[in-house]
Amino acid sequence: MAVHDSVVDAIGGTPLFRLSRLGAGLAAPVYAKAEFLSIGGSVKDRAALSMVLAAERGGLLRPGGTIIEATSGNTGIGLTIVGRRRGYRVIAGVSDRSAPEKSDILRAYGAEVVVAPTAVPIEHPDHLFQVVRRLAAQIPGAWLADQYDNPANPDAHVRTTGPELWGQTGGRITHFVAGVGTGGTISGTGAHLKQASGGAVTVVGADPESSLYGGGDGSPYFVESIGHFLHPGTEEDRWPVSFHRDVVDRFERIPDRESLLTARRLAREEGLLAGPSSGTAVAAALRVARDLGPQDLVVVLLPDSGRSYLSKLYNDDWLRRWGFLEEPRTAAGAEPTAAGAEATVRSVLAGSGPGGAPGRLPVVGSDATLAEALAVLRGVPGGVAPVVLARPARPYGISATEVLGSVSAAAVDRALAGGHAKPGGPVTALLGPALPTVGIGEPLSSARAVLGPDHHAALVLLDGRAAGLVHRTELGG
Ligand code: PMP
């Protein structure tokens, strides 16, 4: 067993496991690189160490200095472990969409955590990137790690992850599959593997279906830390310098549900408790392996541990609430029985449109006028519709995270009659609270519960996206 003077010396050197259960029936073996077994719990330990050492060498980080970074958590953990060991103050800017457990871990290692909203365009002064940039300019001796644009990030993988995989597979690897966040992992590992194999290794990006990297529309998705989302208000879409597009041969685009359910299978069937981006990567690797033969060898990288997501991906109620899970809830020890299961929201939604078609989703864009809003609301039972961020029509529907609030016909009528508003005025002036939401697989009693005494309608979520409205009158009980 190796003995180390410092945990920092133990970064990297993670094991490779064959996915024999998930890969059963496939001719090509699929191996998983378990980066969650790294000292800080993720692949980002490698980039963190590499960036800190490069900053010290370049004179950007000196004794008494402060390390600052915008991070979904994992890079911050790596930077905090390495930084605190080497005597620096560390400040991590975390997005409000990131799992709260990640911030707790950062604080436990001695970082100061600043939380910033993601629901604003990148140019907005409150955006995470602007917040950390301001801090770096204000604090003397501060260095912004800037993993998105720092060449030491992909370089960590050229020097460590790539050579490890080449060695662990005895040079037999033919396909490398990984998610793309900053792009550091796929660019550095992929570049090394292509160089070592004389260009024979195929590099596949595993991307959330609506992410822009793989050709999606840039609308929000639920898998954290990978892909490229575009806020409708963003003026210039800049991709990270750490992502070298030429290294990626192709993308596999994975819907959120497939990512989340694959991660759960990985834990239950292989004993590998990994995060949602690992689910995306494994789902992609299984698709890749389907077309390959016994002479091929697929490696998929698992970036972090599932322990940080126990309240989300590994919580059945959370999955059901966002419409990712539809199997009926069962009492402990009881087998699910179709007869005993309560009807779900899907059964109501399915038949509520004309001729039993799925129910219509009346939507008002945030750039609509009150007159335009009224035109939508006139046809809606109860006269209430969600207001969503103004944006061009997107093929993947409206993410629950894009809903700003609601508008009601009664409120608009009142304001117009009272002379407080004009038909050409903005709907946002009369924005009401967001409608309560209910997952499509939840029982009708849950829908009744979210309506409470005050609401007429609830927004039904399917795979985290708005699928329709259910009205009080449809819910029985
Ligand atoms: N998965 C997780 C959980 C991560 O934290 C990250 C890094 N943000 C990635 C995937 C993507 O890695 P990279 O930034 O090297 O592309």
Short mmCIF file of C-alpha atoms and ligand atoms in Angstrom, two decimals:
data_model
loop_
_atom_site.label_atom_id
_atom_site.label_comp_id
_atom_site.label_asym_id
_atom_site.label_seq_id
_atom_site.Cartn_x
_atom_site.Cartn_y
_atom_site.Cartn_z
CA MET A 1 0.00 0.00 0.00
CA ALA A 2 1.25 3.48 -0.84
CA VAL A 3 2.10 5.88 1.98
CA HIS A 4 1.85 9.62 1.29
CA ASP A 5 3.22 12.69 3.07
CA SER A 6 0.13 14.69 2.04
CA VAL A 7 -3.32 13.94 0.60
CA VAL A 8 -2.31 16.12 -2.30
CA ASP A 9 0.21 13.46 -3.32
CA ALA A 10 -2.62 10.90 -3.57
CA ILE A 11 -4.65 12.76 -6.23
CA GLY A 12 -5.26 10.62 -9.32
CA GLY A 13 -4.47 6.93 -9.72
CA THR A 14 -8.14 5.86 -9.63
CA PRO A 15 -9.28 2.29 -10.41
CA LEU A 16 -11.08 0.99 -13.47
CA PHE A 17 -14.09 -1.35 -13.08
CA ARG A 18 -15.76 -3.45 -15.74
CA LEU A 19 -19.48 -2.73 -15.96
CA SER A 20 -20.40 -6.38 -16.23
CA ARG A 21 -24.06 -6.02 -15.22
CA LEU A 22 -25.02 -2.90 -17.19
CA GLY A 23 -22.90 -4.07 -20.09
CA ALA A 24 -24.26 -7.64 -20.06
CA GLY A 25 -25.09 -8.80 -23.56
CA LEU A 26 -22.77 -6.30 -25.24
CA ALA A 27 -19.86 -7.70 -27.23
CA ALA A 28 -17.53 -4.84 -26.32
CA PRO A 29 -16.39 -4.56 -22.70
CA VAL A 30 -17.25 -1.27 -20.97
CA TYR A 31 -14.98 -0.10 -18.15
CA ALA A 32 -15.68 2.75 -15.73
CA LYS A 33 -12.94 5.05 -14.37
CA ALA A 34 -14.02 5.71 -10.78
CA GLU A 35 -12.97 9.33 -10.25
CA PHE A 36 -15.25 9.58 -7.22
CA LEU A 37 -12.60 7.58 -5.37
CA SER A 38 -10.21 10.51 -5.62
CA ILE A 39 -9.23 12.22 -2.36
CA GLY A 40 -11.69 15.13 -2.78
CA GLY A 41 -14.40 12.89 -4.26
CA SER A 42 -14.18 13.94 -7.91
CA VAL A 43 -12.23 14.19 -11.15
CA LYS A 44 -11.73 17.89 -10.45
CA ASP A 45 -8.99 17.22 -7.87
CA ARG A 46 -6.65 16.70 -10.81
CA ALA A 47 -7.48 20.03 -12.47
CA ALA A 48 -7.35 21.87 -9.13
CA LEU A 49 -3.85 20.64 -8.30
CA SER A 50 -2.63 21.34 -11.82
CA MET A 51 -4.03 24.91 -11.82
CA VAL A 52 -2.63 25.80 -8.37
CA LEU A 53 0.85 24.53 -9.25
CA ALA A 54 0.80 26.41 -12.56
CA ALA A 55 -0.31 29.63 -10.81
CA GLU A 56 2.51 29.30 -8.28
CA ARG A 57 5.04 28.70 -11.05
CA GLY A 58 3.72 31.71 -12.96
CA GLY A 59 3.87 33.98 -9.88
CA LEU A 60 0.08 34.55 -9.91
CA LEU A 61 -0.33 32.89 -6.52
CA ARG A 62 2.07 33.82 -3.71
CA PRO A 63 2.21 33.04 0.03
CA GLY A 64 -0.73 34.65 1.84
CA GLY A 65 -2.75 34.71 -1.39
CA THR A 66 -6.44 33.91 -1.95
CA ILE A 67 -7.79 31.36 -4.41
CA ILE A 68 -11.16 32.29 -5.92
CA GLU A 69 -13.30 30.23 -8.30
CA ALA A 70 -16.81 29.91 -9.67
CA THR A 71 -17.53 26.23 -9.23
CA SER A 72 -20.42 23.81 -9.16
CA GLY A 73 -18.71 22.40 -6.13
CA ASN A 74 -16.22 19.78 -7.20
CA THR A 75 -13.52 22.12 -8.52
CA GLY A 76 -14.01 24.15 -5.35
CA ILE A 77 -13.47 21.05 -3.20
CA GLY A 78 -10.26 20.21 -5.07
CA LEU A 79 -9.03 23.80 -4.89
CA THR A 80 -9.90 24.00 -1.18
CA ILE A 81 -8.07 20.79 -0.27
CA VAL A 82 -4.99 21.72 -2.31
CA GLY A 83 -5.19 25.43 -1.43
CA ARG A 84 -5.67 25.05 2.33
CA ARG A 85 -2.87 22.43 2.49
CA ARG A 86 -0.62 24.95 0.81
CA GLY A 87 -1.65 27.82 3.12
CA TYR A 88 -4.08 29.89 1.02
CA ARG A 89 -7.48 31.41 1.75
CA VAL A 90 -10.14 29.91 -0.59
CA ILE A 91 -13.42 31.51 -1.74
CA ALA A 92 -15.87 29.42 -3.77
CA GLY A 93 -18.73 31.00 -5.73
CA VAL A 94 -21.51 28.42 -6.08
CA SER A 95 -24.65 28.57 -8.23
CA ASP A 96 -28.01 28.37 -6.49
CA ARG A 97 -28.87 25.33 -8.65
CA SER A 98 -26.02 23.30 -7.21
CA ALA A 99 -26.77 20.58 -4.62
CA PRO A 100 -26.60 22.09 -1.08
CA GLU A 101 -24.47 19.18 0.13
CA LYS A 102 -21.65 20.44 -2.09
CA SER A 103 -21.52 23.81 -0.28
CA ASP A 104 -21.50 22.04 3.09
CA ILE A 105 -18.49 20.01 2.00
CA LEU A 106 -16.67 23.14 0.80
CA ARG A 107 -17.18 24.80 4.18
CA ALA A 108 -16.08 21.64 5.98
CA TYR A 109 -12.73 21.77 4.14
CA GLY A 110 -12.32 25.44 5.09
CA ALA A 111 -13.63 27.39 2.07
CA GLU A 112 -15.76 30.53 2.25
CA VAL A 113 -18.86 29.97 0.09
CA VAL A 114 -20.66 32.70 -1.88
CA VAL A 115 -24.00 31.68 -3.48
CA ALA A 116 -25.10 33.45 -6.70
CA PRO A 117 -28.19 32.99 -8.94
CA THR A 118 -28.05 31.18 -12.27
CA ALA A 119 -31.39 32.54 -13.48
CA VAL A 120 -29.80 35.73 -14.87
CA PRO A 121 -27.85 36.28 -18.09
CA ILE A 122 -24.09 35.96 -17.86
CA GLU A 123 -23.65 39.73 -18.36
CA HIS A 124 -25.80 40.51 -15.29
CA PRO A 125 -23.84 41.88 -12.28
CA ASP A 126 -25.40 39.21 -10.02
CA HIS A 127 -24.30 36.32 -12.25
CA LEU A 128 -21.86 33.95 -10.57
CA PHE A 129 -19.05 34.75 -13.02
CA GLN A 130 -19.39 38.51 -12.45
CA VAL A 131 -19.51 38.04 -8.67
CA VAL A 132 -16.25 36.07 -8.52
CA ARG A 133 -14.54 38.43 -10.97
CA ARG A 134 -15.41 41.40 -8.73
CA LEU A 135 -14.09 39.60 -5.65
CA ALA A 136 -10.84 38.73 -7.42
CA ALA A 137 -10.36 42.39 -8.39
CA GLN A 138 -11.09 43.67 -4.87
CA ILE A 139 -9.04 41.27 -2.71
CA PRO A 140 -5.28 41.91 -2.72
CA GLY A 141 -3.25 38.83 -3.69
CA ALA A 142 -6.34 37.08 -5.10
CA TRP A 143 -6.06 34.67 -8.03
CA LEU A 144 -9.08 33.55 -10.04
CA ALA A 145 -8.51 29.93 -11.04
CA ASP A 146 -10.82 30.28 -14.08
CA GLN A 147 -11.11 26.59 -14.91
CA TYR A 148 -13.10 27.41 -18.06
CA ASP A 149 -10.20 29.25 -19.65
CA ASN A 150 -7.18 27.83 -17.82
CA PRO A 151 -4.90 25.60 -19.95
CA ALA A 152 -3.65 23.87 -16.78
CA ASN A 153 -7.14 22.27 -16.51
CA PRO A 154 -7.05 20.14 -19.69
CA ASP A 155 -3.30 19.75 -19.20
CA ALA A 156 -3.91 17.86 -15.92
CA HIS A 157 -5.63 15.16 -17.97
CA VAL A 158 -2.99 15.10 -20.70
CA ARG A 159 -0.46 14.34 -17.98
CA THR A 160 -2.47 12.03 -15.66
CA THR A 161 -5.91 10.70 -16.72
CA GLY A 162 -4.91 9.91 -20.30
CA PRO A 163 -1.69 8.02 -19.44
CA GLU A 164 -3.48 6.15 -16.62
CA LEU A 165 -6.16 4.86 -18.99
CA TRP A 166 -3.65 3.93 -21.65
CA GLY A 167 -1.67 1.98 -19.03
CA GLN A 168 -4.67 0.41 -17.26
CA THR A 169 -6.07 -0.97 -20.52
CA GLY A 170 -2.68 -2.03 -21.83
CA GLY A 171 -3.22 0.22 -24.84
CA ARG A 172 -6.44 -1.64 -25.78
CA ILE A 173 -8.84 1.26 -25.27
CA THR A 174 -10.69 2.10 -28.50
CA HIS A 175 -13.42 4.49 -27.26
CA PHE A 176 -13.37 7.11 -24.50
CA VAL A 177 -16.68 8.55 -23.27
CA ALA A 178 -17.00 11.54 -20.90
CA GLY A 179 -19.28 14.48 -20.16
CA VAL A 180 -18.24 18.00 -21.06
CA GLY A 181 -18.45 20.79 -18.47
CA THR A 182 -15.40 23.01 -18.79
CA GLY A 183 -14.20 20.43 -21.32
CA GLY A 184 -10.96 19.86 -19.41
CA THR A 185 -11.46 16.14 -18.86
CA ILE A 186 -12.49 15.17 -22.38
CA SER A 187 -10.03 17.51 -24.12
CA GLY A 188 -6.94 16.51 -22.11
CA THR A 189 -7.70 12.78 -21.76
CA GLY A 190 -8.91 12.53 -25.35
CA ALA A 191 -5.85 14.35 -26.72
CA HIS A 192 -3.47 12.03 -24.89
CA LEU A 193 -5.33 8.87 -25.93
CA LYS A 194 -5.40 9.95 -29.58
CA GLN A 195 -1.72 10.77 -29.47
CA ALA A 196 -0.81 7.46 -27.76
CA SER A 197 -2.93 5.41 -30.18
CA GLY A 198 -1.84 7.20 -33.33
CA GLY A 199 -5.35 8.63 -33.71
CA ALA A 200 -7.16 5.29 -33.30
CA VAL A 201 -9.13 6.12 -30.12
CA THR A 202 -12.61 7.56 -30.72
CA VAL A 203 -13.64 10.28 -28.25
CA VAL A 204 -17.38 10.62 -27.53
CA GLY A 205 -18.95 13.49 -25.60
CA ALA A 206 -21.87 12.55 -23.34
CA ASP A 207 -24.23 15.51 -23.37
CA PRO A 208 -27.62 16.37 -21.87
CA GLU A 209 -30.11 16.25 -24.76
CA SER A 210 -30.88 19.99 -24.81
CA SER A 211 -27.27 21.16 -24.23
CA LEU A 212 -25.72 23.23 -27.00
CA TYR A 213 -22.47 21.23 -27.13
CA GLY A 214 -24.13 18.25 -28.77
CA GLY A 215 -26.55 20.29 -30.90
CA GLY A 216 -29.45 20.90 -28.49
CA ASP A 217 -31.37 24.17 -28.15
CA GLY A 218 -29.56 25.35 -25.00
CA SER A 219 -32.66 25.11 -22.80
CA PRO A 220 -32.22 24.03 -19.16
CA TYR A 221 -31.69 20.41 -18.12
CA PHE A 222 -31.44 18.70 -14.75
CA VAL A 223 -28.05 16.97 -14.85
CA GLU A 224 -25.59 19.21 -13.03
CA SER A 225 -22.04 20.17 -14.03
CA ILE A 226 -22.03 19.17 -17.69
CA GLY A 227 -23.39 20.52 -20.96
CA HIS A 228 -23.90 24.09 -22.06
CA PHE A 229 -27.06 25.96 -21.15
CA LEU A 230 -27.95 29.31 -22.66
CA HIS A 231 -30.03 31.86 -20.78
CA PRO A 232 -32.37 33.58 -23.27
CA GLY A 233 -30.94 36.98 -22.27
CA THR A 234 -27.33 36.05 -22.99
CA GLU A 235 -25.83 38.35 -25.64
CA GLU A 236 -22.68 36.46 -26.58
CA ASP A 237 -22.46 32.66 -26.36
CA ARG A 238 -18.85 31.91 -25.47
CA TRP A 239 -17.66 28.31 -25.12
CA PRO A 240 -14.86 27.51 -22.65
CA VAL A 241 -11.28 27.72 -23.90
CA SER A 242 -10.65 24.51 -21.89
CA PHE A 243 -12.94 22.65 -24.32
CA HIS A 244 -11.06 21.66 -27.47
CA ARG A 245 -13.86 20.76 -29.89
CA ASP A 246 -11.53 19.11 -32.38
CA VAL A 247 -10.75 16.31 -29.86
CA VAL A 248 -14.39 15.15 -29.71
CA ASP A 249 -15.38 12.91 -32.61
CA ARG A 250 -19.08 12.89 -31.84
CA PHE A 251 -21.71 13.39 -29.14
CA GLU A 252 -24.33 11.10 -27.68
CA ARG A 253 -27.28 13.21 -26.52
CA ILE A 254 -28.94 11.80 -23.43
CA PRO A 255 -32.35 12.85 -22.05
CA ASP A 256 -32.37 13.70 -18.33
CA ARG A 257 -34.56 10.73 -17.43
CA GLU A 258 -32.15 8.28 -19.06
CA SER A 259 -29.20 9.91 -17.23
CA LEU A 260 -30.87 9.82 -13.83
CA LEU A 261 -32.20 6.28 -14.15
CA THR A 262 -28.86 4.99 -15.46
CA ALA A 263 -27.04 6.46 -12.45
CA ARG A 264 -29.50 4.65 -10.18
CA ARG A 265 -28.87 1.37 -12.00
CA LEU A 266 -25.13 1.94 -11.63
CA ALA A 267 -25.54 2.10 -7.85
CA ARG A 268 -27.98 -0.82 -7.54
CA GLU A 269 -26.52 -3.21 -10.09
CA GLU A 270 -22.80 -2.41 -10.08
CA GLY A 271 -22.35 -1.03 -6.56
CA LEU A 272 -20.98 2.24 -7.94
CA LEU A 273 -22.72 5.19 -6.25
CA ALA A 274 -22.05 8.06 -8.66
CA GLY A 275 -23.55 11.44 -9.56
CA PRO A 276 -25.96 12.36 -12.37
CA SER A 277 -23.24 13.28 -14.87
CA SER A 278 -21.92 9.73 -14.45
CA GLY A 279 -25.40 8.54 -15.43
CA THR A 280 -25.21 10.61 -18.62
CA ALA A 281 -21.74 9.25 -19.39
CA VAL A 282 -22.66 5.60 -18.76
CA ALA A 283 -25.88 5.91 -20.79
CA ALA A 284 -23.77 7.29 -23.66
CA ALA A 285 -21.12 4.57 -23.27
CA LEU A 286 -23.78 1.84 -23.43
CA ARG A 287 -25.12 3.35 -26.67
CA VAL A 288 -21.58 3.51 -28.08
CA ALA A 289 -20.83 -0.10 -27.09
CA ARG A 290 -24.01 -1.39 -28.76
CA ASP A 291 -22.40 -0.94 -32.19
CA LEU A 292 -19.00 -2.41 -31.28
CA GLY A 293 -17.39 -5.85 -31.20
CA PRO A 294 -15.22 -7.91 -28.82
CA GLN A 295 -12.03 -6.34 -30.17
CA ASP A 296 -13.19 -2.93 -28.94
CA LEU A 297 -12.84 -1.53 -25.42
CA VAL A 298 -14.92 1.36 -24.11
CA VAL A 299 -13.90 3.46 -21.10
CA VAL A 300 -16.39 5.80 -19.47
CA LEU A 301 -15.37 8.32 -16.81
CA LEU A 302 -17.45 8.68 -13.63
CA PRO A 303 -16.70 12.22 -12.38
CA ASP A 304 -18.14 12.24 -8.85
CA SER A 305 -19.95 10.43 -6.06
CA GLY A 306 -23.68 9.93 -5.60
CA ARG A 307 -23.40 10.87 -1.93
CA SER A 308 -23.71 14.54 -2.90
CA TYR A 309 -27.10 13.88 -4.53
CA LEU A 310 -28.95 11.77 -1.99
CA SER A 311 -31.70 14.41 -1.71
CA LYS A 312 -32.23 14.55 -5.48
CA LEU A 313 -31.38 11.72 -7.82
CA TYR A 314 -31.43 9.06 -5.09
CA ASN A 315 -34.64 10.36 -3.52
CA ASP A 316 -37.75 8.78 -5.06
CA ASP A 317 -40.02 11.61 -3.91
CA TRP A 318 -37.79 14.22 -5.57
CA LEU A 319 -37.73 12.25 -8.82
CA ARG A 320 -41.50 11.81 -8.74
CA ARG A 321 -42.11 15.49 -7.97
CA TRP A 322 -40.23 16.56 -11.12
CA GLY A 323 -41.92 13.88 -13.24
CA PHE A 324 -38.92 11.57 -13.71
CA LEU A 325 -40.42 8.57 -11.93
CA GLU A 326 -43.86 7.10 -12.56
CA GLU A 327 -43.93 3.76 -10.74
CA PRO A 328 -46.44 3.84 -7.89
CA ARG A 329 -45.12 4.44 -4.40
CA THR A 330 -45.25 1.28 -2.28
CA ALA A 331 -45.42 0.73 1.45
CA ALA A 332 -42.23 -0.75 2.94
CA GLY A 333 -42.00 -4.43 2.09
CA ALA A 334 -45.12 -4.43 -0.08
CA GLU A 335 -45.04 -5.43 -3.73
CA PRO A 336 -46.46 -2.79 -6.08
CA THR A 337 -49.85 -3.90 -7.32
CA ALA A 338 -51.70 -2.25 -10.16
CA ALA A 339 -55.03 -2.83 -8.43
CA GLY A 340 -54.00 -1.15 -5.18
CA ALA A 341 -52.24 1.82 -6.75
CA GLU A 342 -53.98 5.18 -6.65
CA ALA A 343 -54.62 6.87 -10.02
CA THR A 344 -51.84 9.24 -11.01
CA VAL A 345 -51.88 12.73 -12.52
CA ARG A 346 -51.05 11.17 -15.89
CA SER A 347 -54.49 9.55 -16.00
CA VAL A 348 -56.18 12.97 -15.72
CA LEU A 349 -53.82 14.79 -18.06
CA ALA A 350 -54.07 12.13 -20.74
CA GLY A 351 -57.74 12.66 -21.38
CA SER A 352 -58.24 16.36 -20.71
CA GLY A 353 -57.67 17.63 -24.27
CA PRO A 354 -60.17 17.42 -27.14
CA GLY A 355 -61.03 13.81 -27.96
CA GLY A 356 -59.00 12.50 -25.02
CA ALA A 357 -55.71 13.95 -26.36
CA PRO A 358 -53.12 15.20 -23.86
CA GLY A 359 -54.20 18.42 -22.19
CA ARG A 360 -53.19 21.72 -23.71
CA LEU A 361 -50.59 23.87 -21.95
CA PRO A 362 -51.59 27.52 -22.13
CA VAL A 363 -48.45 29.64 -21.87
CA VAL A 364 -47.85 33.38 -21.84
CA GLY A 365 -44.36 34.63 -22.72
CA SER A 366 -42.79 37.25 -20.45
CA ASP A 367 -42.62 39.66 -23.42
CA ALA A 368 -46.42 39.48 -24.02
CA THR A 369 -48.77 42.42 -23.65
CA LEU A 370 -51.82 42.24 -21.38
CA ALA A 371 -54.06 41.99 -24.45
CA GLU A 372 -52.05 39.03 -25.72
CA ALA A 373 -52.21 37.42 -22.30
CA LEU A 374 -55.99 37.81 -22.19
CA ALA A 375 -56.32 36.14 -25.58
CA VAL A 376 -54.59 33.06 -24.13
CA LEU A 377 -56.43 33.17 -20.80
CA ARG A 378 -59.95 33.38 -22.27
CA GLY A 379 -59.84 29.73 -23.31
CA VAL A 380 -58.40 28.39 -20.06
CA PRO A 381 -60.63 26.92 -17.35
CA GLY A 382 -60.05 28.99 -14.21
CA GLY A 383 -58.36 31.67 -16.33
CA VAL A 384 -54.79 31.18 -15.05
CA ALA A 385 -51.69 30.40 -17.13
CA PRO A 386 -47.96 30.18 -16.41
CA VAL A 387 -45.73 33.03 -17.55
CA VAL A 388 -42.38 31.81 -18.88
CA LEU A 389 -39.14 33.48 -19.92
CA ALA A 390 -39.52 35.02 -23.37
CA ARG A 391 -37.59 32.96 -25.85
CA PRO A 392 -37.94 31.45 -29.29
CA ALA A 393 -39.97 28.24 -29.56
CA ARG A 394 -37.86 25.28 -28.48
CA PRO A 395 -38.33 21.66 -29.46
CA TYR A 396 -37.89 20.32 -25.92
CA GLY A 397 -40.69 22.25 -24.29
CA ILE A 398 -40.56 24.50 -21.27
CA SER A 399 -38.35 23.59 -18.36
CA ALA A 400 -39.91 24.01 -14.93
CA THR A 401 -36.98 26.29 -14.09
CA GLU A 402 -37.99 28.74 -16.83
CA VAL A 403 -41.40 29.49 -15.33
CA LEU A 404 -41.39 33.01 -13.85
CA GLY A 405 -44.87 33.09 -12.36
CA SER A 406 -48.50 33.12 -13.45
CA VAL A 407 -51.09 35.54 -14.76
CA SER A 408 -54.84 35.39 -14.23
CA ALA A 409 -57.64 36.75 -16.40
CA ALA A 410 -59.33 38.16 -13.28
CA ALA A 411 -56.25 40.23 -12.35
CA VAL A 412 -55.87 41.56 -15.90
CA ASP A 413 -59.59 42.41 -16.18
CA ARG A 414 -59.46 44.19 -12.82
CA ALA A 415 -56.40 46.24 -13.74
CA LEU A 416 -57.83 47.24 -17.13
CA ALA A 417 -61.26 48.12 -15.73
CA GLY A 418 -59.70 50.15 -12.92
CA GLY A 419 -57.46 52.02 -15.35
CA HIS A 420 -54.29 50.75 -13.62
CA ALA A 421 -53.01 49.17 -16.82
CA LYS A 422 -53.41 49.41 -20.59
CA PRO A 423 -53.99 46.52 -23.03
CA GLY A 424 -50.59 47.27 -24.62
CA GLY A 425 -48.83 47.20 -21.23
CA PRO A 426 -46.45 44.39 -20.21
CA VAL A 427 -47.83 41.20 -18.67
CA THR A 428 -44.93 41.22 -16.21
CA ALA A 429 -46.57 44.18 -14.43
CA LEU A 430 -49.30 41.76 -13.26
CA LEU A 431 -47.10 38.72 -12.61
CA GLY A 432 -48.62 36.50 -9.93
CA PRO A 433 -47.00 33.68 -7.98
CA ALA A 434 -45.93 30.55 -9.88
CA LEU A 435 -48.55 27.80 -10.02
CA PRO A 436 -47.92 24.86 -7.73
CA THR A 437 -46.32 21.92 -9.53
CA VAL A 438 -46.99 18.20 -9.43
CA GLY A 439 -45.12 15.30 -11.07
CA ILE A 440 -46.98 13.34 -13.75
CA GLY A 441 -46.45 10.11 -11.77
CA GLU A 442 -47.74 11.49 -8.46
CA PRO A 443 -51.08 10.29 -7.09
CA LEU A 444 -54.14 12.54 -7.43
CA SER A 445 -54.10 13.13 -3.67
CA SER A 446 -50.72 14.86 -4.09
CA ALA A 447 -52.18 17.14 -6.75
CA ARG A 448 -55.06 18.03 -4.43
CA ALA A 449 -52.57 18.70 -1.65
CA VAL A 450 -50.46 21.14 -3.70
CA LEU A 451 -53.57 23.06 -4.77
CA GLY A 452 -54.57 23.63 -1.17
CA PRO A 453 -57.48 26.03 -0.70
CA ASP A 454 -56.04 28.83 -2.89
CA HIS A 455 -55.14 27.44 -6.31
CA HIS A 456 -57.35 26.39 -9.21
CA ALA A 457 -54.66 24.68 -11.26
CA ALA A 458 -51.29 22.98 -10.94
CA LEU A 459 -48.53 22.72 -13.53
CA VAL A 460 -47.83 19.07 -14.38
CA LEU A 461 -44.17 18.15 -14.83
CA LEU A 462 -42.88 15.39 -17.09
CA ASP A 463 -39.09 14.93 -17.05
CA GLY A 464 -38.70 18.35 -15.43
CA ARG A 465 -40.68 20.07 -18.16
CA ALA A 466 -44.17 21.57 -18.26
CA ALA A 467 -46.54 18.97 -19.71
CA GLY A 468 -49.94 20.54 -19.02
CA LEU A 469 -52.27 21.94 -16.36
CA VAL A 470 -54.58 20.00 -14.07
CA HIS A 471 -57.58 21.79 -12.64
CA ARG A 472 -59.30 21.29 -9.31
CA THR A 473 -62.46 20.06 -11.01
CA GLU A 474 -60.55 17.21 -12.67
CA LEU A 475 -59.08 15.81 -9.49
CA GLY A 476 -62.11 14.33 -7.76
CA GLY A 477 -61.66 13.58 -4.07
N1 PMP B 1 -19.25 15.95 -13.83
C1 PMP B 1 -19.11 16.59 -12.67
C2 PMP B 1 -19.86 16.08 -11.49
C3 PMP B 1 -18.28 17.72 -12.57
O1 PMP B 1 -18.16 18.37 -11.40
C4 PMP B 1 -17.63 18.20 -13.73
C5 PMP B 1 -16.80 19.45 -13.66
N2 PMP B 1 -17.59 20.63 -13.65
C6 PMP B 1 -17.81 17.49 -14.93
C7 PMP B 1 -18.61 16.37 -14.94
C8 PMP B 1 -17.19 17.94 -16.22
O2 PMP B 1 -15.80 17.89 -16.23
P1 PMP B 1 -14.98 18.94 -17.07
O3 PMP B 1 -15.15 20.28 -16.44
O4 PMP B 1 -13.56 18.46 -16.98
O5 PMP B 1 -15.50 18.95 -18.46
#
